[in-house]
mmCIF file of C-alpha atoms in Angstrom:
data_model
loop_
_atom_site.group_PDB
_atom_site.id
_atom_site.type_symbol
_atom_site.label_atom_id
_atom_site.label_comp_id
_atom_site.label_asym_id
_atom_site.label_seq_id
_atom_site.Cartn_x
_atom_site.Cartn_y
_atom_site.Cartn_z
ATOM 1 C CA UNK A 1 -16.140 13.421 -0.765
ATOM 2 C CA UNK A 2 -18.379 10.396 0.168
ATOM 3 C CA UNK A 3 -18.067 7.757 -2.893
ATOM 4 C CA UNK A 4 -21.891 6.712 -4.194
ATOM 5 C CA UNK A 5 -20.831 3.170 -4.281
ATOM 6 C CA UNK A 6 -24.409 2.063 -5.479
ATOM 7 C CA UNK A 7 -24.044 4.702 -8.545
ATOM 8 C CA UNK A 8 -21.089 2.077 -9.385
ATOM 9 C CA UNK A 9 -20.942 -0.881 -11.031
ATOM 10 C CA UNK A 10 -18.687 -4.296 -10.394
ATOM 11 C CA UNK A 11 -19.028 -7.427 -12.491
ATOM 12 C CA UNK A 12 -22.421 -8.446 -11.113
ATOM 13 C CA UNK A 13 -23.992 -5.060 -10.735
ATOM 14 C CA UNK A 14 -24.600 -2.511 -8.480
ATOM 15 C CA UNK A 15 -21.010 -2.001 -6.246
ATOM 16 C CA UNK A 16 -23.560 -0.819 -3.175
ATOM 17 C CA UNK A 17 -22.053 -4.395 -1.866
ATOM 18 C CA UNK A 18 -18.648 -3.430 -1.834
ATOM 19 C CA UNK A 19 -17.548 -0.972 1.679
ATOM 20 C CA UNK A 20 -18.534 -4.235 3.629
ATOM 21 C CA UNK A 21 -15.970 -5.960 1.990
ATOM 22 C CA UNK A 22 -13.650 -3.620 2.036
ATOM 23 C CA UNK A 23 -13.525 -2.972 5.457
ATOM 24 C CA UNK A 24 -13.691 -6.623 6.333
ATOM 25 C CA UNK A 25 -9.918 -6.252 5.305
ATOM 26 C CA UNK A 26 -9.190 -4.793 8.401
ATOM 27 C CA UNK A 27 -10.780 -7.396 10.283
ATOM 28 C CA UNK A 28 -9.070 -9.367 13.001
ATOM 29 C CA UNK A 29 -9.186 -12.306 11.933
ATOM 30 C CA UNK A 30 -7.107 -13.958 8.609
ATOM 31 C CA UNK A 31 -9.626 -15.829 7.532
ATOM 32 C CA UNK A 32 -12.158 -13.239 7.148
ATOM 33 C CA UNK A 33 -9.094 -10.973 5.545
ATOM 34 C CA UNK A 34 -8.959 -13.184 3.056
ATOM 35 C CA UNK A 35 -12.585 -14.015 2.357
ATOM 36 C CA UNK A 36 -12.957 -10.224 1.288
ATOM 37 C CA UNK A 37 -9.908 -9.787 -0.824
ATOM 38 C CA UNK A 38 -11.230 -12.962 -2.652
ATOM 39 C CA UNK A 39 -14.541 -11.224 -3.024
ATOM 40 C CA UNK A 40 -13.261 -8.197 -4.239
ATOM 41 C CA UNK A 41 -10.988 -10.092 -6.752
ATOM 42 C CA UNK A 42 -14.569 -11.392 -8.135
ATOM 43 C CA UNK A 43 -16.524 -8.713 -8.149
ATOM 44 C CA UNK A 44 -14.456 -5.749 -9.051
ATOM 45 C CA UNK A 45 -11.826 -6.829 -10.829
ATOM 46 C CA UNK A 46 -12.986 -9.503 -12.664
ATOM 47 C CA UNK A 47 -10.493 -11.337 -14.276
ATOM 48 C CA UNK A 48 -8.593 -9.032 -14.523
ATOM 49 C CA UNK A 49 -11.732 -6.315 -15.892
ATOM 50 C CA UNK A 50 -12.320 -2.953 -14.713
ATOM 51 C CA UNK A 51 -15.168 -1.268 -13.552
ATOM 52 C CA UNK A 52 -16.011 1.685 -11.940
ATOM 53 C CA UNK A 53 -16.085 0.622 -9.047
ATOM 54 C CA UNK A 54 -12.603 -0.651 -9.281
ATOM 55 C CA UNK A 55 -10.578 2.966 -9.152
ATOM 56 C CA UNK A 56 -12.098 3.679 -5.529
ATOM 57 C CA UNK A 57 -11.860 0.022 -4.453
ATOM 58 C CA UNK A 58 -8.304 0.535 -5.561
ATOM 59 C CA UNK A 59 -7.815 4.064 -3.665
ATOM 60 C CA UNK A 60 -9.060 2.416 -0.523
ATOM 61 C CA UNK A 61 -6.640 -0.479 -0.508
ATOM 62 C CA UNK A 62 -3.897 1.595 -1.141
ATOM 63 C CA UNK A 63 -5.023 3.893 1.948
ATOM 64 C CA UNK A 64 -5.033 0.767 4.567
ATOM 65 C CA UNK A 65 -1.641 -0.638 3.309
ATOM 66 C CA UNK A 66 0.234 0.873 6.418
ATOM 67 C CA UNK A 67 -2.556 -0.385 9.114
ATOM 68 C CA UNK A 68 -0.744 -3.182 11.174
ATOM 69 C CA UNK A 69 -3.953 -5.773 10.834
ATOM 70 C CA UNK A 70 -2.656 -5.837 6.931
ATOM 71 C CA UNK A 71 0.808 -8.047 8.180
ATOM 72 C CA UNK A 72 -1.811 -10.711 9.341
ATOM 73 C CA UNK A 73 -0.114 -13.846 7.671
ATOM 74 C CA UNK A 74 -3.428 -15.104 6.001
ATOM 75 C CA UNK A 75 -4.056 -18.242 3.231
ATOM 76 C CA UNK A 76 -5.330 -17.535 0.336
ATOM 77 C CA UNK A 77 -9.154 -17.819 -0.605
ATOM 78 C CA UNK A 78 -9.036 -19.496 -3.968
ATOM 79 C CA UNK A 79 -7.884 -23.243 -3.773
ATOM 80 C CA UNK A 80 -5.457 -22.647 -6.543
ATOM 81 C CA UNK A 81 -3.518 -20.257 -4.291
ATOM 82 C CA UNK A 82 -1.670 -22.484 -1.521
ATOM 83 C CA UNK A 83 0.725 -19.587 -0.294
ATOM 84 C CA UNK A 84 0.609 -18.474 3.128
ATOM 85 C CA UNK A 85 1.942 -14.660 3.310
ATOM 86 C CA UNK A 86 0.660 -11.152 4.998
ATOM 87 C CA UNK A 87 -2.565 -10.077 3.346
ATOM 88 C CA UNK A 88 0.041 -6.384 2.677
ATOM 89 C CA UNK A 89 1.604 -8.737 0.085
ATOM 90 C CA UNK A 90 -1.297 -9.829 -1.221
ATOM 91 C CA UNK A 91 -3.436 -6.690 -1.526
ATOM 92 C CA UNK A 92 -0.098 -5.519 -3.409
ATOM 93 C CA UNK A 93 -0.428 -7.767 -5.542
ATOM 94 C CA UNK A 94 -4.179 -6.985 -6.290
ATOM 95 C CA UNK A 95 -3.172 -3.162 -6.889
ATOM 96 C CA UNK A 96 -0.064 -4.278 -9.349
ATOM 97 C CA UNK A 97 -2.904 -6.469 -11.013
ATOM 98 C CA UNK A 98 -4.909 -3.570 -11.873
ATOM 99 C CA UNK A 99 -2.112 -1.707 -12.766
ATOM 100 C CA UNK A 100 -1.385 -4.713 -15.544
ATOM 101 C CA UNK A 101 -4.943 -3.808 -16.663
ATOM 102 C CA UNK A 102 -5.150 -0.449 -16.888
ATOM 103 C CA UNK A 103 -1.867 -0.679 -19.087
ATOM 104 C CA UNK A 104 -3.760 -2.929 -21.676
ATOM 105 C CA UNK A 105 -3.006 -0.786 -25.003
ATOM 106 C CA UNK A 106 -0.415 1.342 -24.166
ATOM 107 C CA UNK A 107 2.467 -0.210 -25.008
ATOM 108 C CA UNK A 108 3.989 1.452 -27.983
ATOM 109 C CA UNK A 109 2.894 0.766 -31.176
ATOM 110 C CA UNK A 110 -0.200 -0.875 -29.884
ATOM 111 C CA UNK A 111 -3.627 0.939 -30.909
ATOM 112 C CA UNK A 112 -5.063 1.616 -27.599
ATOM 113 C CA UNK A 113 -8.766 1.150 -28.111
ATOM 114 C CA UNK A 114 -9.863 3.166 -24.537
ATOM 115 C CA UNK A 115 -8.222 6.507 -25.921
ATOM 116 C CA UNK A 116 -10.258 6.231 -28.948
ATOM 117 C CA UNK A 117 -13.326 8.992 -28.661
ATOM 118 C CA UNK A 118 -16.346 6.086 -29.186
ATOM 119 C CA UNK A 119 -19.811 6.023 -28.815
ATOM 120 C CA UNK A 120 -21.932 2.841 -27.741
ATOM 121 C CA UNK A 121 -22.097 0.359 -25.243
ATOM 122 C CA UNK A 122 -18.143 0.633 -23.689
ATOM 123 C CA UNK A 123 -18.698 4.071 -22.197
ATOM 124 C CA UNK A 124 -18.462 2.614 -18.142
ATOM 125 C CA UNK A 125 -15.684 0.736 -19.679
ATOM 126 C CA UNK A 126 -13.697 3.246 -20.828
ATOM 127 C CA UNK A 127 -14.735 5.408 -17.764
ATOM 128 C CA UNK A 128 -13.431 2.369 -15.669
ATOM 129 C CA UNK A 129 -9.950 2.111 -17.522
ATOM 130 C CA UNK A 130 -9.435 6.090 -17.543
ATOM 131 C CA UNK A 131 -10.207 6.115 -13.871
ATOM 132 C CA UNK A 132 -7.481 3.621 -12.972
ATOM 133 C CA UNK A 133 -4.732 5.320 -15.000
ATOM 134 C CA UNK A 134 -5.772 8.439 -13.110
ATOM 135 C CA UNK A 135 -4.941 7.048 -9.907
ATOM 136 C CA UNK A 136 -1.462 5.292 -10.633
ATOM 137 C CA UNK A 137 0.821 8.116 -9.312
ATOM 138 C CA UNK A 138 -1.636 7.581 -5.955
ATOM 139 C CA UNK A 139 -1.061 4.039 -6.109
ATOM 140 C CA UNK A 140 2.534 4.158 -6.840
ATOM 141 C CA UNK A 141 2.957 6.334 -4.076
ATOM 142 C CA UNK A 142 1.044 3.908 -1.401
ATOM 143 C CA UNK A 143 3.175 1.245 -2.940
ATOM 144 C CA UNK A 144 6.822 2.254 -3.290
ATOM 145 C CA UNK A 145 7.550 2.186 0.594
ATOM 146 C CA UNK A 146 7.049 -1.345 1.091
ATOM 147 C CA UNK A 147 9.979 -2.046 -1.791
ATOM 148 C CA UNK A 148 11.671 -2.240 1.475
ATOM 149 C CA UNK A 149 9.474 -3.872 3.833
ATOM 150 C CA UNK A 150 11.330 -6.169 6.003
ATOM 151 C CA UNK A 151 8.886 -9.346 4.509
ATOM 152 C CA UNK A 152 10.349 -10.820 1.477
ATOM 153 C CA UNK A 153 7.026 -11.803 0.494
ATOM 154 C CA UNK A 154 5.951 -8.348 0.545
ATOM 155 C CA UNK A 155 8.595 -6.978 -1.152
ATOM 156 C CA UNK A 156 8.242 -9.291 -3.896
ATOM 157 C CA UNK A 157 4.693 -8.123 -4.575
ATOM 158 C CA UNK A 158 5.708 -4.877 -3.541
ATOM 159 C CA UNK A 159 8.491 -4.805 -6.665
ATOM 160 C CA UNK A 160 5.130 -6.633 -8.538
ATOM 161 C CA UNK A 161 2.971 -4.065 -8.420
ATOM 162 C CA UNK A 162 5.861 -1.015 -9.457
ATOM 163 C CA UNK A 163 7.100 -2.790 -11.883
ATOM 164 C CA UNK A 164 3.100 -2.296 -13.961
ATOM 165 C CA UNK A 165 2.860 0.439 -12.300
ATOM 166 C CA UNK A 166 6.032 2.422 -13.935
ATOM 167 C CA UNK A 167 5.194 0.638 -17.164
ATOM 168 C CA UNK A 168 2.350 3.797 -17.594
ATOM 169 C CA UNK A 169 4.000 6.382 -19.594
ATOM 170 C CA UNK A 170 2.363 9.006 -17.239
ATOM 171 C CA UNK A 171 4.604 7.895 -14.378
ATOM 172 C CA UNK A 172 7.833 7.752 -16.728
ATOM 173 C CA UNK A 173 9.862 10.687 -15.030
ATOM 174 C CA UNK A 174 9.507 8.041 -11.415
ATOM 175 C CA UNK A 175 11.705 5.321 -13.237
ATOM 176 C CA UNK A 176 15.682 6.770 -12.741
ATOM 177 C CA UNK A 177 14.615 6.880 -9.061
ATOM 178 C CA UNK A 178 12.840 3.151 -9.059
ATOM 179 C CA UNK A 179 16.064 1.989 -10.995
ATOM 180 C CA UNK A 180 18.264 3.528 -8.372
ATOM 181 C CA UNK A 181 16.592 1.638 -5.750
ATOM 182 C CA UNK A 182 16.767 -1.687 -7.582
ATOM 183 C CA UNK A 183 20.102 -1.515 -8.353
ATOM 184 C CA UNK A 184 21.231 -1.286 -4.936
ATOM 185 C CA UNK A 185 18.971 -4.402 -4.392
ATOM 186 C CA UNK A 186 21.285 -5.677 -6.899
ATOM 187 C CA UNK A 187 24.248 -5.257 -5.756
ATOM 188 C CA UNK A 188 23.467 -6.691 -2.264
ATOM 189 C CA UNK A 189 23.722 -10.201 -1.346
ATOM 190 C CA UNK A 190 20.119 -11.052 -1.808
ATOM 191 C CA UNK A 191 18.341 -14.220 -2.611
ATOM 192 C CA UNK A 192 18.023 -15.446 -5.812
ATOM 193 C CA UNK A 193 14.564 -14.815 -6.560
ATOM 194 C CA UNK A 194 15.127 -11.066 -5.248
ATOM 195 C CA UNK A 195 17.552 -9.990 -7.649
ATOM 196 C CA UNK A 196 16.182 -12.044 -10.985
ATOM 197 C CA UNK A 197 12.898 -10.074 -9.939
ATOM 198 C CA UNK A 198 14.625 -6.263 -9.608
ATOM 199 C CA UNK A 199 16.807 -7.571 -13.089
ATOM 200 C CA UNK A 200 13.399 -8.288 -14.556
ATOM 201 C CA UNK A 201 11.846 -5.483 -13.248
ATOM 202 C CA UNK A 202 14.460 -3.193 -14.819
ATOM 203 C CA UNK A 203 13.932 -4.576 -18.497
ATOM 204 C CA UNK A 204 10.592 -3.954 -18.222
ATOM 205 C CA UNK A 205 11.279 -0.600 -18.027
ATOM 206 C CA UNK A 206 13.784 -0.470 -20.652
ATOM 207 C CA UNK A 207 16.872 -0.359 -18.762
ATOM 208 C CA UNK A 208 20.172 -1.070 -19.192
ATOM 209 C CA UNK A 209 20.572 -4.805 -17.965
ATOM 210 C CA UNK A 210 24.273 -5.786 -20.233
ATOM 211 C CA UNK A 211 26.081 -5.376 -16.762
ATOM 212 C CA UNK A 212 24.241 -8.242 -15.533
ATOM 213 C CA UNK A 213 24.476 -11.023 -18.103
ATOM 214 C CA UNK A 214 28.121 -12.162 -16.310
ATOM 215 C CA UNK A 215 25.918 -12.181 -13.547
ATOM 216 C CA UNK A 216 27.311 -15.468 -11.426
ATOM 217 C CA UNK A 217 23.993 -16.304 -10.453
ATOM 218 C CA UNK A 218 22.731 -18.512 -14.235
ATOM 219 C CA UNK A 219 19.063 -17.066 -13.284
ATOM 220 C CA UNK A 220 19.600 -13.011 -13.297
ATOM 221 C CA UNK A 221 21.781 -13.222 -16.347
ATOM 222 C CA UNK A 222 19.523 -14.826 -17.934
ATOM 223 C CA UNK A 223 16.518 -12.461 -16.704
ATOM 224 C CA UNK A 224 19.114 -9.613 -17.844
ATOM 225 C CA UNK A 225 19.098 -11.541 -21.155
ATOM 226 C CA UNK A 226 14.893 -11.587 -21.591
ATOM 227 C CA UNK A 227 15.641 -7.493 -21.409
ATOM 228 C CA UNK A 228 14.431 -6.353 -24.745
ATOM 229 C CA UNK A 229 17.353 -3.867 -24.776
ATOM 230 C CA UNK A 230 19.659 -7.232 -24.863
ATOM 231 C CA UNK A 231 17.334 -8.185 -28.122
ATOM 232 C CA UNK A 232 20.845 -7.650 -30.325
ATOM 233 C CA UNK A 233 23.059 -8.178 -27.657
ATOM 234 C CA UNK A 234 24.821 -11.182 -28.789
ATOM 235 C CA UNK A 235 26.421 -12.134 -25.556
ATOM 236 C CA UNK A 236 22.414 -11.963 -24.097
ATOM 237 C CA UNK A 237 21.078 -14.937 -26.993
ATOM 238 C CA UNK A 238 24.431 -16.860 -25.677
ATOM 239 C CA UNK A 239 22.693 -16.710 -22.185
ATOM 240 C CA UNK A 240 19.421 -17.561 -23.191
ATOM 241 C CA UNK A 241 20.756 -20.657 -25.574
ATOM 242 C CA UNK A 242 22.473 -21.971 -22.639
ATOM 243 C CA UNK A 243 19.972 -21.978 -20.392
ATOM 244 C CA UNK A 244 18.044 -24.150 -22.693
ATOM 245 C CA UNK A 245 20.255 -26.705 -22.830
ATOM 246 C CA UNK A 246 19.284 -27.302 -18.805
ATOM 247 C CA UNK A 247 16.111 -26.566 -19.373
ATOM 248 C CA UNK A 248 14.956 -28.446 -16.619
ATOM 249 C CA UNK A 249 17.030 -26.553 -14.172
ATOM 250 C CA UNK A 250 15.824 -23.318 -15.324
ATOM 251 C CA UNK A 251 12.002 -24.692 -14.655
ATOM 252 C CA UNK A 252 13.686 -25.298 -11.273
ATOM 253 C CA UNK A 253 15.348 -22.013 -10.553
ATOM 254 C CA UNK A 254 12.052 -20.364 -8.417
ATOM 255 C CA UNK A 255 10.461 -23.146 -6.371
ATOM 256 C CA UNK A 256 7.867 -20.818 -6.625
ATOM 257 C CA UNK A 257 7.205 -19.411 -10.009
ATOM 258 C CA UNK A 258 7.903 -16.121 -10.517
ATOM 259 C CA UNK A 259 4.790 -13.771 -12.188
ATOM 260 C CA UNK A 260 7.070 -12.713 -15.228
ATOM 261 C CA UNK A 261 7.011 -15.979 -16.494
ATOM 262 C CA UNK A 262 4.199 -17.190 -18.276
ATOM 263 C CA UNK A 263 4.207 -20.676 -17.932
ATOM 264 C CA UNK A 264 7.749 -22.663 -17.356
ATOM 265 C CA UNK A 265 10.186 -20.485 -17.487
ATOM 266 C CA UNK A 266 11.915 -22.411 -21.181
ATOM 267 C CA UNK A 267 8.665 -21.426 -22.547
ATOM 268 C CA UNK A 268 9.260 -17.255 -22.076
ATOM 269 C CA UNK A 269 13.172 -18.080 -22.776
ATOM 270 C CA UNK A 270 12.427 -20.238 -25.769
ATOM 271 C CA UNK A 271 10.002 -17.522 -27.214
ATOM 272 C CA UNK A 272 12.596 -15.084 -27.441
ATOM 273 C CA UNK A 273 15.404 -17.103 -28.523
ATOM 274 C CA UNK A 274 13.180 -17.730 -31.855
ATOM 275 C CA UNK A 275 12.341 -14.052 -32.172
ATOM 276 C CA UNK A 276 16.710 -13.618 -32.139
ATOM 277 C CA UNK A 277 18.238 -16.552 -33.819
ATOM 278 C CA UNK A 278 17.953 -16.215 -37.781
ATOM 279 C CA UNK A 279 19.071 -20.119 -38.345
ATOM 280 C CA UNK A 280 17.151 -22.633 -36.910
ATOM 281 C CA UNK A 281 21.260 -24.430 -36.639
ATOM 282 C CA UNK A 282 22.073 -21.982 -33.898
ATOM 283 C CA UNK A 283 19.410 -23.305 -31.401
ATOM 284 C CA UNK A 284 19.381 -26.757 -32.074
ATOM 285 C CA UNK A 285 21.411 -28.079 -29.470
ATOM 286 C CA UNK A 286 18.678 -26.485 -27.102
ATOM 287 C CA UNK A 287 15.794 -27.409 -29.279
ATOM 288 C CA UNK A 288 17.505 -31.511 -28.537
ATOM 289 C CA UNK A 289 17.079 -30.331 -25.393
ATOM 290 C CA UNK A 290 13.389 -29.267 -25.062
ATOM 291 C CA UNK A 291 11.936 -31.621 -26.859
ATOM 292 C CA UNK A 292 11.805 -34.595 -24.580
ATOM 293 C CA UNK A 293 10.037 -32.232 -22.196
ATOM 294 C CA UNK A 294 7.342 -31.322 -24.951
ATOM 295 C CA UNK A 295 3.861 -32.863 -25.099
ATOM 296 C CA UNK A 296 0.790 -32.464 -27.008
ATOM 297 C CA UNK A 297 0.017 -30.170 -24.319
ATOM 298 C CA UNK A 298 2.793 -27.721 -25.137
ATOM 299 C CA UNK A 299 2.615 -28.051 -28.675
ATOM 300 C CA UNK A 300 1.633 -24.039 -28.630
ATOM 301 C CA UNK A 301 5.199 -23.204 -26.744
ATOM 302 C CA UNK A 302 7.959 -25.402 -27.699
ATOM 303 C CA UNK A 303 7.992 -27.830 -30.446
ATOM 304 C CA UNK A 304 5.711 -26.406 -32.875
ATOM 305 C CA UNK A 305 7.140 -22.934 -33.137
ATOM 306 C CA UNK A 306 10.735 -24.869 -33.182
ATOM 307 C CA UNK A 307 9.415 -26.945 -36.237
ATOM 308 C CA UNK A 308 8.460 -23.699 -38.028
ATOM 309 C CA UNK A 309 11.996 -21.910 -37.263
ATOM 310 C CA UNK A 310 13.545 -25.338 -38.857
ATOM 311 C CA UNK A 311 11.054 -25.127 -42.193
ATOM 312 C CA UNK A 312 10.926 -21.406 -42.224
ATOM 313 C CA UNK A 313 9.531 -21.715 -45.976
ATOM 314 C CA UNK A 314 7.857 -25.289 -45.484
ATOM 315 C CA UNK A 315 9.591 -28.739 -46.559
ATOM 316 C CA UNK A 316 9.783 -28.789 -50.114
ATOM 317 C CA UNK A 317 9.388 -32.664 -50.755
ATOM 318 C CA UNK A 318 12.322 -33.748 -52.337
ATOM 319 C CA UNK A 319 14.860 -31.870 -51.255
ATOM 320 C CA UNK A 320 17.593 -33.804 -48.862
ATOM 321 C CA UNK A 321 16.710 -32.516 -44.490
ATOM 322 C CA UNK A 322 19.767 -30.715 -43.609
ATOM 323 C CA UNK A 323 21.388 -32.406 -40.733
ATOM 324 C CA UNK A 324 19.513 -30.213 -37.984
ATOM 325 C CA UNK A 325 15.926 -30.576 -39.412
ATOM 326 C CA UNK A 326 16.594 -34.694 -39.539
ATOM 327 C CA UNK A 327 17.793 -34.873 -35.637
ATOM 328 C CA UNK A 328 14.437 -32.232 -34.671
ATOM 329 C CA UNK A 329 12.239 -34.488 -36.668
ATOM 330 C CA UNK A 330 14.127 -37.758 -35.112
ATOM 331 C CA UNK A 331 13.656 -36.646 -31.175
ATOM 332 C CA UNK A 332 9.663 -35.080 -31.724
ATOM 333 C CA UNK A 333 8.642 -38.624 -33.910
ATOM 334 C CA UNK A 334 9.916 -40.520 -30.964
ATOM 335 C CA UNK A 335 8.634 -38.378 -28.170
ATOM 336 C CA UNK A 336 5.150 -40.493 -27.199
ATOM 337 C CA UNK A 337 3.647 -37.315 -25.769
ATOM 338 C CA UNK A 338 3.611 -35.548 -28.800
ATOM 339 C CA UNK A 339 1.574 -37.714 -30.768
ATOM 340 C CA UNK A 340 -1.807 -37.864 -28.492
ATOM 341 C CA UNK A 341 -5.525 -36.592 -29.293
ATOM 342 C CA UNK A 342 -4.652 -32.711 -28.789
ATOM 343 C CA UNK A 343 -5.234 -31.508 -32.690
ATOM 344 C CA UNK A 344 -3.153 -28.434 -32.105
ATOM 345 C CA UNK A 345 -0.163 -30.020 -33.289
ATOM 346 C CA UNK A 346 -1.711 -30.772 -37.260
ATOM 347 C CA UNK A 347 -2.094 -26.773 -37.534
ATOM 348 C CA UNK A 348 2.035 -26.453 -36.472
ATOM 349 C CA UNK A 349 2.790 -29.187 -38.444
ATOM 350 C CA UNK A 350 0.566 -27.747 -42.013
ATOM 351 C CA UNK A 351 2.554 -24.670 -41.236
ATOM 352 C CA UNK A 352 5.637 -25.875 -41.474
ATOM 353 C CA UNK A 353 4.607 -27.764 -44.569
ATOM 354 C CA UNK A 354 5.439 -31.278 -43.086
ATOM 355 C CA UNK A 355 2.992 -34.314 -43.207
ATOM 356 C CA UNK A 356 0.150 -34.482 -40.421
ATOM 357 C CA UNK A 357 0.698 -38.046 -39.584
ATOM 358 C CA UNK A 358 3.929 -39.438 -37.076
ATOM 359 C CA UNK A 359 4.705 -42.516 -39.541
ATOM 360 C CA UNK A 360 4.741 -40.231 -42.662
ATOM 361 C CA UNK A 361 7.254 -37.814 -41.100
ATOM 362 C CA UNK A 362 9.392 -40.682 -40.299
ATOM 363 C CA UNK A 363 9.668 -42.122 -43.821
ATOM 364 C CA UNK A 364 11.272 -39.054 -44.561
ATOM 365 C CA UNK A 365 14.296 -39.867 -42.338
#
C-alpha cells in the first residue's frame, strides 16, 4: 500500500517533501547521500522527535540497507560530525536513534506518558511514538545482519542500533540469541572498542557481565562494571574506583568516543561510583584524582556531586573536617577553574551546606 506522505507530518509540516529525499539515498554520489540523510535527520526526526512521518521514513531505510550504493564511504553533513564511514553505518545509526526514542518511558518503573489514553493536542504524537514501537521487530530484523558486516564502522552502529532496539520489552524473547552472538564477539580477539561495545551492549540488556570484570583489557572490565547487574558486585565498584584514579586514561581509551558515554567517560564512571559507595572515604583517592580535571564547566558531573557525597547532611559549622573532606576541599579551593563566572557551582556548594565564596571555604582548613 502506497504511503500518503502529504497526509504526514515532519517537524516543519507536511512530509509530501520527504520520498525525494529518501531516494536521494541511493544516489551515486556521497555527497548527495549525505545531504539527504542530513535532511531527514531535520525534518523527521527532529532532535531526536517523532512524527508520523518518521515510522515509514524508518521502514524505508531499513528496506535499502542491503543495496550496494549504501557502502558509499560518505562525510557527514553536519560540521560537528568529522567521521568519514559508509552511509550503511550511518543510516544504522539513524534507525538505532529512533529506536532510543521510541523507548522514551519504558524503562521500568518509569510512567510512560504515550501509553496513557489522553485527549488534546499530543494525539500525532502519540500516533508517531506507537507507530515506531510497531515497527521495531521490522527494524531489528533489517538490522541484525550487519552485526557482522565485514566494516567495523558498520558493525559498531550496527551493535548501536540493537542494542535500543532489544531494550523494547516487545522484542525481549530476541535477547538470549543477540547475547549469543555478542559473546562470541567477546571471546574473539577483537579491538578494543569492539568488545567494550558488545560488554556494554550486554548490560544494557541486563546480562550477566561478572565474567568480564578480570577482563585484561582495563576498558571492558570496566564497561562490565557500569552493568547495573554489577550494581552490588563488589569486585565491579573496585573496577570502577580504579579507573578513576587514571582518569585521564580512561577519557583516552576510545579515540573516538563511544555513544554509551555521555560526556568523558569519568563522568558516566564517576556517576555510578556515587550511586555505590556509602562513604564518601572509599572514593577519595579517585575524587584527588578528578578534581584537577574539573572546571566550572563540569561542576554538574564531577566535583559538585563529590562535595555532596563528602557532606551528605551539610557541614555543620563547628564540627572538626574529617581528614577526607579537608584534602577534597584543599584540591577544589586550589583548582583555578573551579572558581570562574559559571553560577552552577553556588547551588552544589548551598547543597552541601558549605560557604559560597573560595576564601571562606579555605578559612575552614
Amino acid at each position: 500500500m502506497a504511503t500518503e506522505w502529504g497526509a504526514l507530518q515532519h517537524a516543519y509540516g507536511s512530509a509530501e517533501d520527504t520520498p525525494p529525499y529518501l531516494c536521494q539515498l541511493l544516489n551515486e554520489d556521497p555527497e548527495a547521500q549525505a545531504e539527504a540523510l542530513g535532511m531527514l535527520d531535520m525534518s523527521v526526526l527532529h532532535q531526536g522527535s517523532l512524527y508520523t512521518s518518521t515510522a515509514p521514513a524508518a521502514l524505508f531505510v531499513a528496506a535499502i540497507l542491503t543495496d550496494p550504493r549504501t557502502s558509499a564511504e560518505h562525510e557527514s553533513f553536519f560540521p560537528w560530525d568529522d567521521r568519514t564511514r559508509p552511509l550503511r553505518a550511518a543510516l544504522l545509526d539513524w534507525l538505532g536513534n529512533i529506536a532510543d526514542s521510541a523507548s522514551y518511558g519504558e524503562d521500568p518503573g518509569s510512567e510512560d506518558e504515550y501509553a496513557a489514553e489522553d485527549d488534546g493536542e499530543d494525539d500525532d504524537e502519540r500516533e508517531a511514538i506507537q507507530a515506531c514501537r510497531s515497527i521495531r521487530r521490522e527494524l531489528y530484523d533489517a538490522v541484525a545482519p550487519f552485526l557482522d558486516d565485514p566494516h567495523p564502522d558498520t558493525r559498531e552502529a550496527a551493535l548501536g542500533a540493537v542494542t535500543l532496539l532489544l531494550k523494547a520489552p516487545d522484542l525481549s524473547e530476541l535477547v538470549p540469541h543477540a547475547t549469543h552472538r555478542l559473546r562470541s564477539v567477546l571471546a574473539a580477539d577483537g579491538s578494543r572498542r569492539e568488545r567494550a561495545s558488545a560488554v556494554l551492549a550486554l548490560g544494557a540488556w541486563g546480562q550477566d557481565t561478572t565474567g568480564l570484570l578480570d577482563d585484561p583489557d582495563p576498558a571492558v572490565r570496566t564497561c562490565a562494571a557500569l552493568a547495573t547487574g554489577c550494581a552490588h558486585v563488589p569486585r565491579a565498584t573496585a573496577v570502577l574506583l580504579e579507573a578513576l584514579r587514571n582518569p585521564v586514561e580512561a577519557d583516552h581509551w576510545f579515540p573516538d568516543r563511544l555513544p554509551h558515554f555521555d560526556g568523558w567517560p569519568r563522568f558516566t564512571l564517576l556517576k555510578a561510583v556515587l550511586d555505590r559507595v556509602d562513604a564518601f572515604e572509599d572514593l577519595a583517592p579517585a575524587a584527588m584524582a578528578l578534581i584537577p580535571l574539573a572546571s566550572d564547566y563540569t561542576v554538574d558531573r564531577d566535583w559538585g556531586p563529590l562535595l555532596v557525597k563528602a557532606f551528605p547532611t551539610g557541614y555543620t559549622p563547628g564540627l572538626p573536617l574529617s581528614a577526607a573532606q579537608r584534602e577534597l576541599l584543599k584540591a577544589v579551593t586550589a583548582n583555578d577553574k573551579c572558581w570562574g563566572d559559571i553560577g552552577n557551582k553556588f547551588l552544589w556548594l548551598r547543597k552541601a551546606g558549605l560557604p559560597d565564596q573560595r576564601d571562606a571555604i579555605r578559612a575552614l582548613l
